[in-house]
Amino acid sequence: ALYICYKILGLVSGALTVLIWWGAAVNAAQVATDEDYEAVYEDKLSFWVLLQMLRVLALVPLVGTFVSLWRPLLLAVAVVVGRPALKKGLSFTHKMVQRQTTGHKAPSK
């Protein structure tokens, strides 16, 4: 019974993921043809970057199972908070790389 529920959840998750991808693609195409696309360009690009990051995470053992099952919800969240989340993540990564390359230790709290 658990196996069947897992398979059904996987099918529903896959179908919802495809619908979100198509919806985002149609929306991005509409934005690209708009003359004032600069206002939302970062938001659309951030979504597609996060989508690719989720695709890579889905290949990681253990984490991939969670990401695959919850992908529609994660994509919906990426649509809403994609740009701020990506900026925070890139800022954090940049700071960590700077600390490693300059030899500074992280401040202790």
Coordinates of C-alpha atoms in Angstrom, one line a residue:
A1 CA 0.0 0.0 0.0
L2 CA 2.9 2.4 0.8
Y3 CA 4.5 1.6 -2.5
I4 CA 1.3 2.4 -4.4
C5 CA 0.9 5.7 -2.5
Y6 CA 4.6 6.6 -3.3
K7 CA 4.0 5.8 -7.0
I8 CA 0.8 7.9 -7.1
L9 CA 2.5 10.8 -5.3
G10 CA 5.4 10.5 -7.8
L11 CA 2.9 10.6 -10.8
V12 CA 1.0 13.6 -9.4
S13 CA 4.3 15.4 -8.5
G14 CA 5.6 14.8 -12.1
A15 CA 2.4 16.1 -13.7
L16 CA 2.3 19.2 -11.5
T17 CA 6.0 19.8 -12.2
V18 CA 5.4 19.7 -16.0
L19 CA 2.4 22.1 -15.6
I20 CA 4.4 24.5 -13.6
W21 CA 7.3 24.4 -16.2
W22 CA 4.9 25.0 -19.1
G23 CA 3.2 27.8 -17.2
A24 CA 6.5 29.4 -16.4
A25 CA 7.7 29.0 -20.0
V26 CA 4.6 30.6 -21.4
N27 CA 4.8 33.4 -18.9
A28 CA 8.5 34.0 -19.7
A29 CA 7.8 34.0 -23.4
Q30 CA 5.1 36.6 -22.9
V31 CA 7.5 38.7 -20.7
A32 CA 10.2 38.5 -23.4
T33 CA 7.9 40.0 -26.0
D34 CA 6.9 42.8 -23.7
E35 CA 8.7 46.1 -24.1
D36 CA 9.0 46.6 -20.4
Y37 CA 10.6 43.2 -19.7
E38 CA 13.5 44.6 -17.6
A39 CA 11.2 45.1 -14.6
V40 CA 10.6 41.3 -14.2
Y41 CA 13.6 39.9 -16.1
E42 CA 15.5 39.1 -12.9
D43 CA 12.5 37.3 -11.4
K44 CA 12.0 35.1 -14.4
L45 CA 15.7 34.3 -14.8
S46 CA 16.0 33.5 -11.0
F47 CA 13.2 31.0 -11.4
W48 CA 14.9 29.2 -14.2
V49 CA 18.2 29.1 -12.4
L50 CA 16.5 27.7 -9.3
L51 CA 14.8 25.1 -11.5
Q52 CA 18.1 23.9 -12.8
M53 CA 19.5 23.8 -9.2
L54 CA 16.5 21.6 -8.2
R55 CA 17.2 19.3 -11.1
V56 CA 20.8 18.8 -10.0
L57 CA 19.7 18.3 -6.3
A58 CA 17.2 15.7 -7.5
L59 CA 20.3 13.6 -8.6
V60 CA 21.9 13.6 -5.2
P61 CA 21.2 10.5 -3.1
L62 CA 18.8 10.9 -0.2
V63 CA 18.2 14.6 -1.0
G64 CA 17.0 13.7 -4.4
T65 CA 14.1 11.7 -3.2
F66 CA 12.8 14.6 -1.1
V67 CA 13.3 17.1 -3.9
S68 CA 11.6 14.9 -6.4
L69 CA 8.5 14.3 -4.3
W70 CA 8.2 18.0 -3.3
R71 CA 9.3 19.5 -6.5
P72 CA 6.0 21.2 -7.4
L73 CA 5.9 22.9 -4.0
L74 CA 9.5 23.9 -4.3
L75 CA 8.9 25.3 -7.8
A76 CA 5.9 27.3 -6.6
V77 CA 8.0 28.8 -3.8
A78 CA 10.7 29.6 -6.4
V79 CA 8.2 31.5 -8.4
V80 CA 7.3 33.6 -5.4
V81 CA 10.6 34.1 -3.7
G82 CA 13.1 33.2 -6.4
R83 CA 15.1 36.4 -6.8
P84 CA 15.5 37.2 -3.1
A85 CA 16.4 33.6 -2.3
L86 CA 18.9 33.3 -5.1
K87 CA 20.5 36.7 -4.2
K88 CA 20.8 35.6 -0.5
G89 CA 22.3 32.2 -1.6
L90 CA 24.8 33.7 -4.0
S91 CA 25.8 36.4 -1.4
F92 CA 26.3 33.6 1.2
T93 CA 28.3 31.5 -1.2
H94 CA 30.4 34.5 -2.2
K95 CA 31.2 35.4 1.4
M96 CA 32.2 31.8 2.1
V97 CA 34.5 31.6 -0.9
Q98 CA 36.1 34.9 0.1
R99 CA 36.8 33.7 3.6
Q100 CA 38.3 30.5 2.3
T101 CA 40.5 32.3 -0.3
T102 CA 41.6 35.1 2.0
G103 CA 42.2 32.9 5.0
H104 CA 39.8 34.7 7.3
K105 CA 38.0 32.6 9.9
A106 CA 34.3 33.0 10.4
P107 CA 33.4 35.2 13.4
S108 CA 32.4 33.2 16.4
K109 CA 29.2 34.1 18.2

